[in-house]
Short mmCIF file of C-alpha atoms and ligand atoms in Angstrom, two decimals:
data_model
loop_
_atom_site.label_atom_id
_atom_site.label_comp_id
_atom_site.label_asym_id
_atom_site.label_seq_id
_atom_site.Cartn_x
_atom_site.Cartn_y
_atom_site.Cartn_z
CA UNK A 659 0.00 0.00 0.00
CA UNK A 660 1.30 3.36 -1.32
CA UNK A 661 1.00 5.28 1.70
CA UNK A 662 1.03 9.24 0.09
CA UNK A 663 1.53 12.23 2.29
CA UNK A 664 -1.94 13.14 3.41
CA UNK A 665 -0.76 16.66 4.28
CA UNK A 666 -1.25 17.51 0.43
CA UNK A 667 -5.22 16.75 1.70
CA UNK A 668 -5.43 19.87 3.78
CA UNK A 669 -4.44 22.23 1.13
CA UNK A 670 -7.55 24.17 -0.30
CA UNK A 671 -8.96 24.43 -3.61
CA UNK A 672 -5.79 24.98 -6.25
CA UNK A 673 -2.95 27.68 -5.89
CA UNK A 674 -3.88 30.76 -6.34
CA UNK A 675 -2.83 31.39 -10.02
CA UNK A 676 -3.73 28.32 -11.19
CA UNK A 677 -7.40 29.09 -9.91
CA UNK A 678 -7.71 32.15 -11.83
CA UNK A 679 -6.38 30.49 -14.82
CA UNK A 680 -9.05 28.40 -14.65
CA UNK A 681 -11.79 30.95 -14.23
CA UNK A 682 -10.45 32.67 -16.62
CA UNK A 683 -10.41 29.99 -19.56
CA UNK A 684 -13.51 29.28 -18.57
CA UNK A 685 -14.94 32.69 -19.07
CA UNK A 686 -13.06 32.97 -22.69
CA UNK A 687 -14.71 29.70 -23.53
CA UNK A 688 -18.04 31.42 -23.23
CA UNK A 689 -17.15 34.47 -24.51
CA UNK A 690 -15.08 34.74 -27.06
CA UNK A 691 -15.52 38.01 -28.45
CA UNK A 692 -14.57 39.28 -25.11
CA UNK A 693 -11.85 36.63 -24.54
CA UNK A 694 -10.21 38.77 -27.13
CA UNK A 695 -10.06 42.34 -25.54
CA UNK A 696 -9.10 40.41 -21.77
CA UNK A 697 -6.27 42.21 -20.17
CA UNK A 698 -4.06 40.12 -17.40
CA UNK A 699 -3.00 42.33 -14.83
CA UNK A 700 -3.35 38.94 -12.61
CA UNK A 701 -0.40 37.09 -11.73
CA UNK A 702 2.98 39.49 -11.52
CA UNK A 703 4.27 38.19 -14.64
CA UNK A 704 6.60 40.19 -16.40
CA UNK A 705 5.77 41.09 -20.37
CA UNK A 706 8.67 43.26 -21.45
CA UNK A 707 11.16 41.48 -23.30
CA UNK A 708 14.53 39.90 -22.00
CA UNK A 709 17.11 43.09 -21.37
CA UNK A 710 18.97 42.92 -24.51
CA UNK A 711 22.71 42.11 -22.27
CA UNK A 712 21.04 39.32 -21.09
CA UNK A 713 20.27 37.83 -24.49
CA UNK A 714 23.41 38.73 -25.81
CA UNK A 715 25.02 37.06 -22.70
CA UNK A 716 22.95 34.03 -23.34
CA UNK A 717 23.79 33.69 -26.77
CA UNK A 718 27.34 34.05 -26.17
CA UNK A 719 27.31 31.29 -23.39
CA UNK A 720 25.44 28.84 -25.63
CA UNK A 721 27.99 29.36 -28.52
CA UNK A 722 30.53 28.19 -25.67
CA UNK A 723 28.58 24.63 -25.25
CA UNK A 724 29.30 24.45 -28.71
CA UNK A 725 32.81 24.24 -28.83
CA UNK A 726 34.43 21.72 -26.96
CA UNK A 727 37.30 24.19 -25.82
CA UNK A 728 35.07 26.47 -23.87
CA UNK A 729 32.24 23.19 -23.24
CA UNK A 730 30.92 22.93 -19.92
CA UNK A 731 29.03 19.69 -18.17
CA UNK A 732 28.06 20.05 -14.57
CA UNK A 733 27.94 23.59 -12.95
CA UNK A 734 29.16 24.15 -9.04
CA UNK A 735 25.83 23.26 -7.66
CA UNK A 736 26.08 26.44 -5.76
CA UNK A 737 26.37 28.70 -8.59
CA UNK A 738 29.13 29.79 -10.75
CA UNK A 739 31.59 32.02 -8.83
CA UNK A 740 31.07 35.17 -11.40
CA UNK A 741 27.66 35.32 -10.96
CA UNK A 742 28.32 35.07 -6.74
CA UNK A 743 30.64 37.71 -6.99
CA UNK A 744 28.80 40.05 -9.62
CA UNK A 745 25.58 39.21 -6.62
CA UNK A 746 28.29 40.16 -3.81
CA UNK A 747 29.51 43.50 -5.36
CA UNK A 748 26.14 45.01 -7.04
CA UNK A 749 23.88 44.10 -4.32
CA UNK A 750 25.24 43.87 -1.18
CA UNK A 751 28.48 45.96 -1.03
CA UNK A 752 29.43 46.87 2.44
CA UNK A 753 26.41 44.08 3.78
CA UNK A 754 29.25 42.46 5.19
CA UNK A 755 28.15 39.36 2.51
CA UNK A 756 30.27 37.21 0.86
CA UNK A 757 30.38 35.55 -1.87
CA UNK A 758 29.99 31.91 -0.45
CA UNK A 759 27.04 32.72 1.29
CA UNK A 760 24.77 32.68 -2.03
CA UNK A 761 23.21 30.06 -3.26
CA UNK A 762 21.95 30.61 -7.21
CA UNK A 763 18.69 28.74 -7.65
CA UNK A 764 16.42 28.75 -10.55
CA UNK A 765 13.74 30.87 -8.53
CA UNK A 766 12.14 32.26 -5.60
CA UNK A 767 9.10 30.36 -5.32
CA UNK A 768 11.16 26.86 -4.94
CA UNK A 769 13.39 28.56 -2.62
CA UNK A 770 11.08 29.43 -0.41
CA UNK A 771 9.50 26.23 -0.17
CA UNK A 772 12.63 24.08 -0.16
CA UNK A 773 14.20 25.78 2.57
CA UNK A 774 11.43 24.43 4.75
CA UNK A 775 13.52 20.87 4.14
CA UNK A 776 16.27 21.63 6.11
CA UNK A 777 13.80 23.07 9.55
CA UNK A 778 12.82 20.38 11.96
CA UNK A 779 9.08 19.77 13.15
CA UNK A 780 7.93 21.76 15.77
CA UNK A 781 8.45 25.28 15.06
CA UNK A 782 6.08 27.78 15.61
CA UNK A 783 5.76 29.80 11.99
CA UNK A 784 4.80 33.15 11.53
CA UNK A 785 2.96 34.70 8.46
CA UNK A 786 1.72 37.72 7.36
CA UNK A 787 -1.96 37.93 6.45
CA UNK A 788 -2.52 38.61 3.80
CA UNK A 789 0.83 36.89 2.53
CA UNK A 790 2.30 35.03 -0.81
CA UNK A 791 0.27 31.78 -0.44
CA UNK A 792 3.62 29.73 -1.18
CA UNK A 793 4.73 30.24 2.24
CA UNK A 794 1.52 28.40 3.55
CA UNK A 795 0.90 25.98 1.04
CA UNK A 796 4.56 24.77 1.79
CA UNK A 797 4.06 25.05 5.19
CA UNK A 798 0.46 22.78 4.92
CA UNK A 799 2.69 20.14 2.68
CA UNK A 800 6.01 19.61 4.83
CA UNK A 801 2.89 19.24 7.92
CA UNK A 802 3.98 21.84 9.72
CA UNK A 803 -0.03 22.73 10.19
CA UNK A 804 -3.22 21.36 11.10
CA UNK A 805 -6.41 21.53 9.36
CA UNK A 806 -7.74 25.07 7.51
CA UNK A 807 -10.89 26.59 9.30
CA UNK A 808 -13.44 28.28 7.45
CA UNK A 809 -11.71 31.08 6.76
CA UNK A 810 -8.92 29.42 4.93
CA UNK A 811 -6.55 30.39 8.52
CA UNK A 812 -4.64 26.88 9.19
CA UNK A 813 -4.51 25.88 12.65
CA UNK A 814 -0.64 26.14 14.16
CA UNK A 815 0.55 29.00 11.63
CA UNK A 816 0.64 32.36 13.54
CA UNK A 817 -0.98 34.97 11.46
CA UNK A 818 0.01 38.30 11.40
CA UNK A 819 -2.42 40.78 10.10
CA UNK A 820 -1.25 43.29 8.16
CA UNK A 821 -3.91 46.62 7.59
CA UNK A 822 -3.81 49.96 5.99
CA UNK A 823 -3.79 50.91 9.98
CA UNK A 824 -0.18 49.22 10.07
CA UNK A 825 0.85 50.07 7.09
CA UNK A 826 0.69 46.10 6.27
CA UNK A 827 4.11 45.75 8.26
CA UNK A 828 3.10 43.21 10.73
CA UNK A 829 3.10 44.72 14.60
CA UNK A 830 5.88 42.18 16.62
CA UNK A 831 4.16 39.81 18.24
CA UNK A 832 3.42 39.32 21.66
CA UNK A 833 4.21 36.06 21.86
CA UNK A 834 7.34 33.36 20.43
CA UNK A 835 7.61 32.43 16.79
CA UNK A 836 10.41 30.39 15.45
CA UNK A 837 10.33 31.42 12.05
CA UNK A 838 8.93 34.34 10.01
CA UNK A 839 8.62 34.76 6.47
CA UNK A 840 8.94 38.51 5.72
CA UNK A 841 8.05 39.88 2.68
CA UNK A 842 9.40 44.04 1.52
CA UNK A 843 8.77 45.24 -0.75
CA UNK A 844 5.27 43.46 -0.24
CA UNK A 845 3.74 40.81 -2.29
CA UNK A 846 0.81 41.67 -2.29
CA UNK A 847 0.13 44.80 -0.83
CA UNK A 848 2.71 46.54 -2.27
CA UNK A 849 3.72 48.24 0.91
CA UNK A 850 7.73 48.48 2.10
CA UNK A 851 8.77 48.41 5.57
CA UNK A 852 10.95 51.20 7.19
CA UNK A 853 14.49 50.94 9.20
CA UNK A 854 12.66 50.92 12.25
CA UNK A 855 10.48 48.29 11.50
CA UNK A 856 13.23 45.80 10.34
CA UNK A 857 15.43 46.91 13.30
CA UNK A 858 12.11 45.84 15.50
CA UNK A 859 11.81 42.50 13.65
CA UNK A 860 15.87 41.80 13.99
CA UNK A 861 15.73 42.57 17.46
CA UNK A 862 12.79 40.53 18.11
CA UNK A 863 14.33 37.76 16.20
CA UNK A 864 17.54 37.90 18.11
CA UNK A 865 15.66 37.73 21.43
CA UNK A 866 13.46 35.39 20.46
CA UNK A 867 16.14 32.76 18.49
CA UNK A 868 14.07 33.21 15.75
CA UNK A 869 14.88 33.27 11.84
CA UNK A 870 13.77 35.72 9.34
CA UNK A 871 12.97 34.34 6.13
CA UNK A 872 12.77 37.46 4.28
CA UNK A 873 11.98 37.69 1.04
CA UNK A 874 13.54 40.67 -1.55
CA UNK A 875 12.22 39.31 -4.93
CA UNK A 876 10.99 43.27 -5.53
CA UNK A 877 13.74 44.93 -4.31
CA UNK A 878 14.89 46.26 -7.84
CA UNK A 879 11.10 48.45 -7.41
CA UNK A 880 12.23 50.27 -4.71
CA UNK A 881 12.05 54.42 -5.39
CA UNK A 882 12.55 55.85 -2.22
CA UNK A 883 16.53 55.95 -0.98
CA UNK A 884 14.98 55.71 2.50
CA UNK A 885 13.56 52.08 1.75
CA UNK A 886 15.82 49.65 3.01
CA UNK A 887 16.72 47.03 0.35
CA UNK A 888 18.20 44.54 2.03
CA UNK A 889 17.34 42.95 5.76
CA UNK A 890 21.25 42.96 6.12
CA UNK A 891 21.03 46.62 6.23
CA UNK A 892 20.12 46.48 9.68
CA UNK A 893 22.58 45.69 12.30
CA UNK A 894 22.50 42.09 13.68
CA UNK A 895 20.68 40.62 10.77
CA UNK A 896 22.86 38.04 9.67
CA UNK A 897 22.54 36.06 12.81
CA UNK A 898 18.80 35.99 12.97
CA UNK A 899 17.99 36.25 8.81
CA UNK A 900 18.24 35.02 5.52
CA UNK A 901 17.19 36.82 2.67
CA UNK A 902 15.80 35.39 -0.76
CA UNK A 903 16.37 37.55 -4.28
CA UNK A 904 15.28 36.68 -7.91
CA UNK A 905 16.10 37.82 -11.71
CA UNK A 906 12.16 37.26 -12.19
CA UNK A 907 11.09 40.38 -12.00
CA UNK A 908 14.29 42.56 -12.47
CA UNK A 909 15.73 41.53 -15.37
CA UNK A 910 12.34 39.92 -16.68
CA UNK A 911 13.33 36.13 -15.94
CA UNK A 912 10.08 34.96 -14.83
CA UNK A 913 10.62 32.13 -17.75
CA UNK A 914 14.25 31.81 -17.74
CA UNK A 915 14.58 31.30 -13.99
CA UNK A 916 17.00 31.97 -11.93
CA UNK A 917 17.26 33.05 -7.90
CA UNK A 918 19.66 33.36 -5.21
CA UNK A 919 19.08 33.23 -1.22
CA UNK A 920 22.32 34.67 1.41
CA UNK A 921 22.19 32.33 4.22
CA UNK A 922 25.28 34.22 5.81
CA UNK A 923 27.64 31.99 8.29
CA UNK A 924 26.45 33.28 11.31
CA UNK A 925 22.98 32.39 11.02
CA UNK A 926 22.28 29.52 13.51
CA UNK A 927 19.57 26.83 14.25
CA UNK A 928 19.55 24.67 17.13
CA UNK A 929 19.10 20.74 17.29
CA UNK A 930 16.29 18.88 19.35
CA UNK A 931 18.57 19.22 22.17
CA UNK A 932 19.68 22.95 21.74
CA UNK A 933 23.02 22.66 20.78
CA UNK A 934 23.59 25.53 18.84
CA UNK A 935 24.20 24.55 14.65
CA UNK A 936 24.88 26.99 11.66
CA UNK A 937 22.27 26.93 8.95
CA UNK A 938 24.94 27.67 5.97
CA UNK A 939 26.09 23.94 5.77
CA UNK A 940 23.03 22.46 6.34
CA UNK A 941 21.66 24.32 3.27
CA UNK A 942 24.87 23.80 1.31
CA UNK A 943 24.13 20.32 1.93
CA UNK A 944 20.80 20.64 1.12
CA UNK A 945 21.08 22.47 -2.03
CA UNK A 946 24.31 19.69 -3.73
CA UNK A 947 22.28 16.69 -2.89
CA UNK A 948 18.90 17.98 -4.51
CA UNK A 949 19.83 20.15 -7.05
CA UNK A 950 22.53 20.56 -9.82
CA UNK A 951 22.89 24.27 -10.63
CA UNK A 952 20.96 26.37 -12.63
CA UNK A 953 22.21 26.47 -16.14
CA UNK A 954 25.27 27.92 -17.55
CA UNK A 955 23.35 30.28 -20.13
CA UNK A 956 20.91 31.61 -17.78
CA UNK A 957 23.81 32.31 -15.00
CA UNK A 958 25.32 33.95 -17.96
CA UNK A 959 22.07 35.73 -18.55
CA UNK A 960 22.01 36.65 -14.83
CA UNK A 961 25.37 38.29 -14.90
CA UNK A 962 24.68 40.55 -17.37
CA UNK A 963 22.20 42.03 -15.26
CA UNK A 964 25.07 43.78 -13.15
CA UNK A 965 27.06 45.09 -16.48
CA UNK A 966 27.04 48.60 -17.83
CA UNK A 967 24.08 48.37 -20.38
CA UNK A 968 22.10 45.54 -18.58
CA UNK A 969 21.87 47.97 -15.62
CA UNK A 970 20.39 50.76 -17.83
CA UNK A 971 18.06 48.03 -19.52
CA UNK A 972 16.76 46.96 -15.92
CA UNK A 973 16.27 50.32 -15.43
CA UNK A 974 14.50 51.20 -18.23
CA UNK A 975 12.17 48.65 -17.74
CA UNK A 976 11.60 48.48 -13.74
CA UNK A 977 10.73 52.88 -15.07
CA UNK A 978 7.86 51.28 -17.29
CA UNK A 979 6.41 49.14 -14.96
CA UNK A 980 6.46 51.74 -12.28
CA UNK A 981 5.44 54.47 -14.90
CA UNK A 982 1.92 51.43 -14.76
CA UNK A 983 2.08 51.31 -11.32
CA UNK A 984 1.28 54.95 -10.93
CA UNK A 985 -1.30 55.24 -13.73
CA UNK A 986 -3.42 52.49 -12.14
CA UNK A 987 -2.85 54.13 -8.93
CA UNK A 988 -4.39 57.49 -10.51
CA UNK A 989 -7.10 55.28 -12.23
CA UNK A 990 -8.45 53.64 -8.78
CA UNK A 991 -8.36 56.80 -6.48
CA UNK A 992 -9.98 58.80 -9.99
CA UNK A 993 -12.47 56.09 -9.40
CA UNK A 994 -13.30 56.58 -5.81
CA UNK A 995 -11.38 53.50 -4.75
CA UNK A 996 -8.88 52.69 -1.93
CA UNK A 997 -5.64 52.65 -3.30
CA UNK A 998 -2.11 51.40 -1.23
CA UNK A 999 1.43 50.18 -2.79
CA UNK A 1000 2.35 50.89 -6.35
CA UNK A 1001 4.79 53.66 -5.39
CA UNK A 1002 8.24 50.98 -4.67
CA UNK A 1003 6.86 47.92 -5.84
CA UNK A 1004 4.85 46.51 -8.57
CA UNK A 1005 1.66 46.03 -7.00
CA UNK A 1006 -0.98 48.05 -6.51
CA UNK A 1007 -3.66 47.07 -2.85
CA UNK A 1008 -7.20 48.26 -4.31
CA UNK A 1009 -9.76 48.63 -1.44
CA UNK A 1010 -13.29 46.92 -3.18
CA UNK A 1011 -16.45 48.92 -3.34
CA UNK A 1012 -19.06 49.33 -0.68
CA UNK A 1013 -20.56 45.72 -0.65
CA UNK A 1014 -18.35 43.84 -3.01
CA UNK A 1015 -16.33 40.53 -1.72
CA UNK A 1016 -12.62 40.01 -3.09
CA UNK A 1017 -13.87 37.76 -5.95
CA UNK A 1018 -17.37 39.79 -6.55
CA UNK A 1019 -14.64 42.38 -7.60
CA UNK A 1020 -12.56 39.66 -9.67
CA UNK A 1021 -16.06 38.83 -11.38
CA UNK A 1022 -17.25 42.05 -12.37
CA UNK A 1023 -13.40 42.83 -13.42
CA UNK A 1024 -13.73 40.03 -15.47
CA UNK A 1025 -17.39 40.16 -16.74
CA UNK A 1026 -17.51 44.26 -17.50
CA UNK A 1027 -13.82 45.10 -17.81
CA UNK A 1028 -12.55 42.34 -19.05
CA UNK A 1029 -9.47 42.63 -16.88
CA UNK A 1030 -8.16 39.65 -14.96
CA UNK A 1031 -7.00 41.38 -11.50
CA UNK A 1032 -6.23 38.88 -8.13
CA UNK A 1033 -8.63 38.72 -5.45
CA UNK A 1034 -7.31 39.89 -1.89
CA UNK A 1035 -9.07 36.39 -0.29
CA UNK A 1036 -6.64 34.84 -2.00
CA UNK A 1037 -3.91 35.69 -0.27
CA UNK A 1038 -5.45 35.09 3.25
CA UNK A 1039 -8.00 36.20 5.41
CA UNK A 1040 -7.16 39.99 5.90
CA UNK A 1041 -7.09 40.27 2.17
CA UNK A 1042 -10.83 39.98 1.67
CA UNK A 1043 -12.20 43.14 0.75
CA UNK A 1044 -9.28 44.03 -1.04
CA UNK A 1045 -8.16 43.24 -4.67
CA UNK A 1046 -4.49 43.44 -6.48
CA UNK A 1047 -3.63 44.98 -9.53
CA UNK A 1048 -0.11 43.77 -11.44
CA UNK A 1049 1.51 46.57 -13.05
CA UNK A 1050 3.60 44.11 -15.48
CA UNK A 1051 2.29 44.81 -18.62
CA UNK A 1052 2.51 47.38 -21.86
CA UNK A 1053 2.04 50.82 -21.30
CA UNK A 1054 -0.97 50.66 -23.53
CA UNK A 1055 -2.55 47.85 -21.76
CA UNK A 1056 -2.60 49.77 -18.84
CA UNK A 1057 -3.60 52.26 -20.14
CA UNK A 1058 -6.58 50.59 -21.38
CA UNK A 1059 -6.98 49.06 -18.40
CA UNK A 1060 -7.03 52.74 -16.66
CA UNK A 1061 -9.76 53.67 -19.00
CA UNK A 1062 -11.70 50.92 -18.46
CA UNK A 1063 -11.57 50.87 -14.74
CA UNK A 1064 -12.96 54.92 -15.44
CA UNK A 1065 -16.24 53.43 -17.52
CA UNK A 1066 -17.18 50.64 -14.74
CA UNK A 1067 -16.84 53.09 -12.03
CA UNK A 1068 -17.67 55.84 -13.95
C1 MLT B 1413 2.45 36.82 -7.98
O1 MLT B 1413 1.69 37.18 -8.86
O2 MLT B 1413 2.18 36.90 -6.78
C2 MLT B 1413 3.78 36.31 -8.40
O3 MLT B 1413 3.90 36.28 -9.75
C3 MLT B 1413 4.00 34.99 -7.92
C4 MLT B 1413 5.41 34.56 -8.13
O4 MLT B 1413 6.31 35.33 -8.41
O5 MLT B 1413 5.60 33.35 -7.98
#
C-alpha cells in the first residue's frame, strides 16, 4: 500500500494562479468576443522582453557549449563564482556578505518552499496575512499545520495581520515564533517596511532565536533611498535572517529562472537538544544533494544584469512598470477606490467597493472590464475586501486598463 503524504489533503482548492487560470479559460470559452479584448494584470508576470545584455550574454554562453574548448558539463551546484561575486559587489556591497554565502537557484518560489527541508518539526511559523500563499501551502505540505478553518486560517501558523492601519508591516508579536517569512517590498500589498520596522523585527528575532525568512524578490522596485533594500542593512541581521532575491522580476526572468538566497555563516539553528548549529552547511548540503545548478546560459544571462548596459536596460524597464504602477494608482483613487502600494513595488492594494467581496470584484473585473485582476481572499484572510492589480504589462494595456476601470466606475 502506497502510503502518500496526506498533508497535500489539507491544502484548499488549487494555488492561487492556477485558480484564476481556470476561471479565466472558462470565461473565454463562453465568450469569445470578449476573450479577445481580456487584459491580465493577474499574476505578476513580467511582459517586457529579455534586457537585450542578457540575451546577448545568453547567446554568447550557448555558442561556448558548442565548442568543446570552452564546453561545460556540470555547474558548481552552488552557482558559478562570477555570478556570486557580480551578486556580492552590485547588491550587497558593504552588507558584510560574501560571496559563499549565495546560493543561485532557478527561482524564488522553490526557494522558499525548499528551505522548509532543512527546519525540523515543531516550530512555531509566523505569516503575514494577507501573505504570498507559497509560504503556507509549503508550510500545509512539509505538515507543519493542522487543518484550515473556514476562513482558509490553518490551525498552528501564527498569522500576522497586516492593515492599511499598520501600514501592512506586521506589529511584533506578543508572543514566540520560530520562524517568520517577511516579505518588503510586499507581495501583495505593495507596501515596504521602514528601518525601524526591520530593526524591530531583527531585534525581536535575536531575542526570540528566531529566523527571518525574508523575502527581496521586488527589491529592484524600490524608489525611495529611504527604503531599506536589504534585511542585512540592519545591524544584527545576519545572525537571525536570511534573505531570498530573484532575476524574475528585475531583469524579466520569470521564464528563464534563476534566484539566489544569502544564508550568511552566522545564522544559527539549534538541534532537538539545543546545541547551537549553523544553517549555511546544512543548506549547502541541502542544495548539492537535490539540485545541480541552474544552467550555464541563464547564469550567464544573470550576470549581465550587473554590467554597464544591462543595468540601464533593468532600469529602463523596472521605469515602465512603475510608470503602470502609478497610472493604475491614478485610475483607482480617480475612481473613488482605496488605493495602497504601487509607489516601490509593482503592486498596486485596491480597497473593493461598498458591498463587493474580493472575488465579486474579480467577477465584475472580469465580466464588465474584461481585466483579470487577483482577489485579496486569496492571499489570506485579511485580504478579503481588497483586490491586487499587477503593473507588469505594456504601457498601452494599462492604459486601457485605466480607462476601463474609469467606464465601470464611472
Ligand atoms: C504573484 O503574482 O504573486 C507572483 O507572480 C508569484 C510569483 O512570483 O511566484
Amino acid at each position: 500500500m502506497a502510503r502518500i503524504n496526506d498533508n497535500f489533503l489539507k491544502l484548499k482548492a488549487g494555488y492561487l494562479f492556477p485558480e484564476i487560470g481556470r476561471r479565466v479559460s472558462a470565461f473565454n470559452e463562453a465568450n469569445p468576443e470578449a476573450a479577445k479584448r481580456l487584459i491580465r494584470c493577474g499574476i505578476g508576470d513580467v511582459t517586457e522582453p529579455l534586457p537585450e545584455a542578457c540575451r546577448q550574454a545568453m547567446h554568447e554562453a550557448v555558442d561556448e557549449l558548442g565548442n568543446s574548448a570552452t564546453f561545460k558539463g556540470y555547474g558548481p551546484e552552488q552557482g558559478y563564482a562570477f555570478l556570486r561575486e557580480a551578486i556580492v559587489a552590485n547588491q550587497f556591497a558593504d552588507l558584510g556578505i560574501s560571496a559563499d554565502e549565495v546560493f543561485i537557484s532557478d527561482g524564488s518560489k522553490c526557494d522558499t518552499g525548499n528551505i522548509l527541508d532543512i527546519f525540523g518539526p515543531g516550530n512555531v511559523i509566523a505569516i503575514t496575512d494577507p501573505v504570498y500563499p507559497v509560504y503556507v501551502d509549503t508550510n500545509v505540505m512539509i505538515g507543519n499545520t493542522g487543518e484550515a478553518d473556514a476562513s482558509g486560517a490553518y490551525a498552528g501558523l501564527v498569522y500576522l495581520p497586516c492593515t492599511p492601519e499598520n501600514g501592512f508591516v506586521p506589529s511584533i508579536p506578543d508572543r514566540h515564533v520560530d520562524l517568520v517569512y517577511l516579505c518588503y517590498p510586499n507581495n501583495p500589498t505593495g507596501a515596504t517596511a521602514t528601518r525601524e520596522q526591520l530593526e524591530a523585527w531583527v531585534a525581536y528575532a535575536r531575542r526570540e532565536k528566531a529566523i527571518i525568512l525574508y523575502d527581496a524578490a521586488y527589491e529592484a522596485f524600490i524608489q525611495d533611498p529611504a527604503v531599506p533594500r536589504s534585511i542585512f542593512e540592519i545591524e544584527g541581521a545576519h545572525e537571525c535572517a536570511m534573505e531570498f532575491r530573484s532575476f524574475s522580476k528585475n531583469g524579466g526572468f520569470t521564464g528563464v529562472r534563476c534566484a539566489y538566497i544569502v544564508i550568511p555563516k552566522a545564522l544559527k539553528g539549534y538541534t532537538a537538544d539545543g546545541t547551537e548549529q549553523a544553517i549555511h552547511p546544512l543548506w549547502s548540503r541541502r542544495h548539492s544533494t537535490k539540485f545541480n545548478g541552474a544552467s550555464y546560459p541563464v547564469q550567464k544571462g544573470a550576470a549581465a544584469v550587473f554590467s554597464e548596459e544591462g543595468k540601464k536596460q533593468v532600469a529602463a524597464l523596472i521605469d515602465g512598470y512603475m510608470g503602470n504602477a502609478t497610472l493604475l494608482r491614478e485610475a483607482c483613487s480617480a475612481a473613488g477606490l482605496a488605493v495602497y502600494g504601487g509607489v516601490n513595488a509593482p503592486y498596486v492594494w485596491v480597497g473593493c467597493p461598498t458591498g463587493l467581496t474580493s472575488w465579486d470584484m474579480f467577477d465584475k473585473m472580469l465580466n464588465e472590464a474584461n481585466v483579470v485582476i487577483t482577489p485579496g481572499s486569496g492571499f489570506g484572510a485579511a485580504g478579503e475586501g481588497y483586490f491586487r492589480i499587477s503593473a507588469f504589462n505594456s504601457r498601452a494595456n494599462v492604459e486601457e486598463v485605466c480607462r476601463r476601470i474609469g467606464e465601470i466606475f464611472g
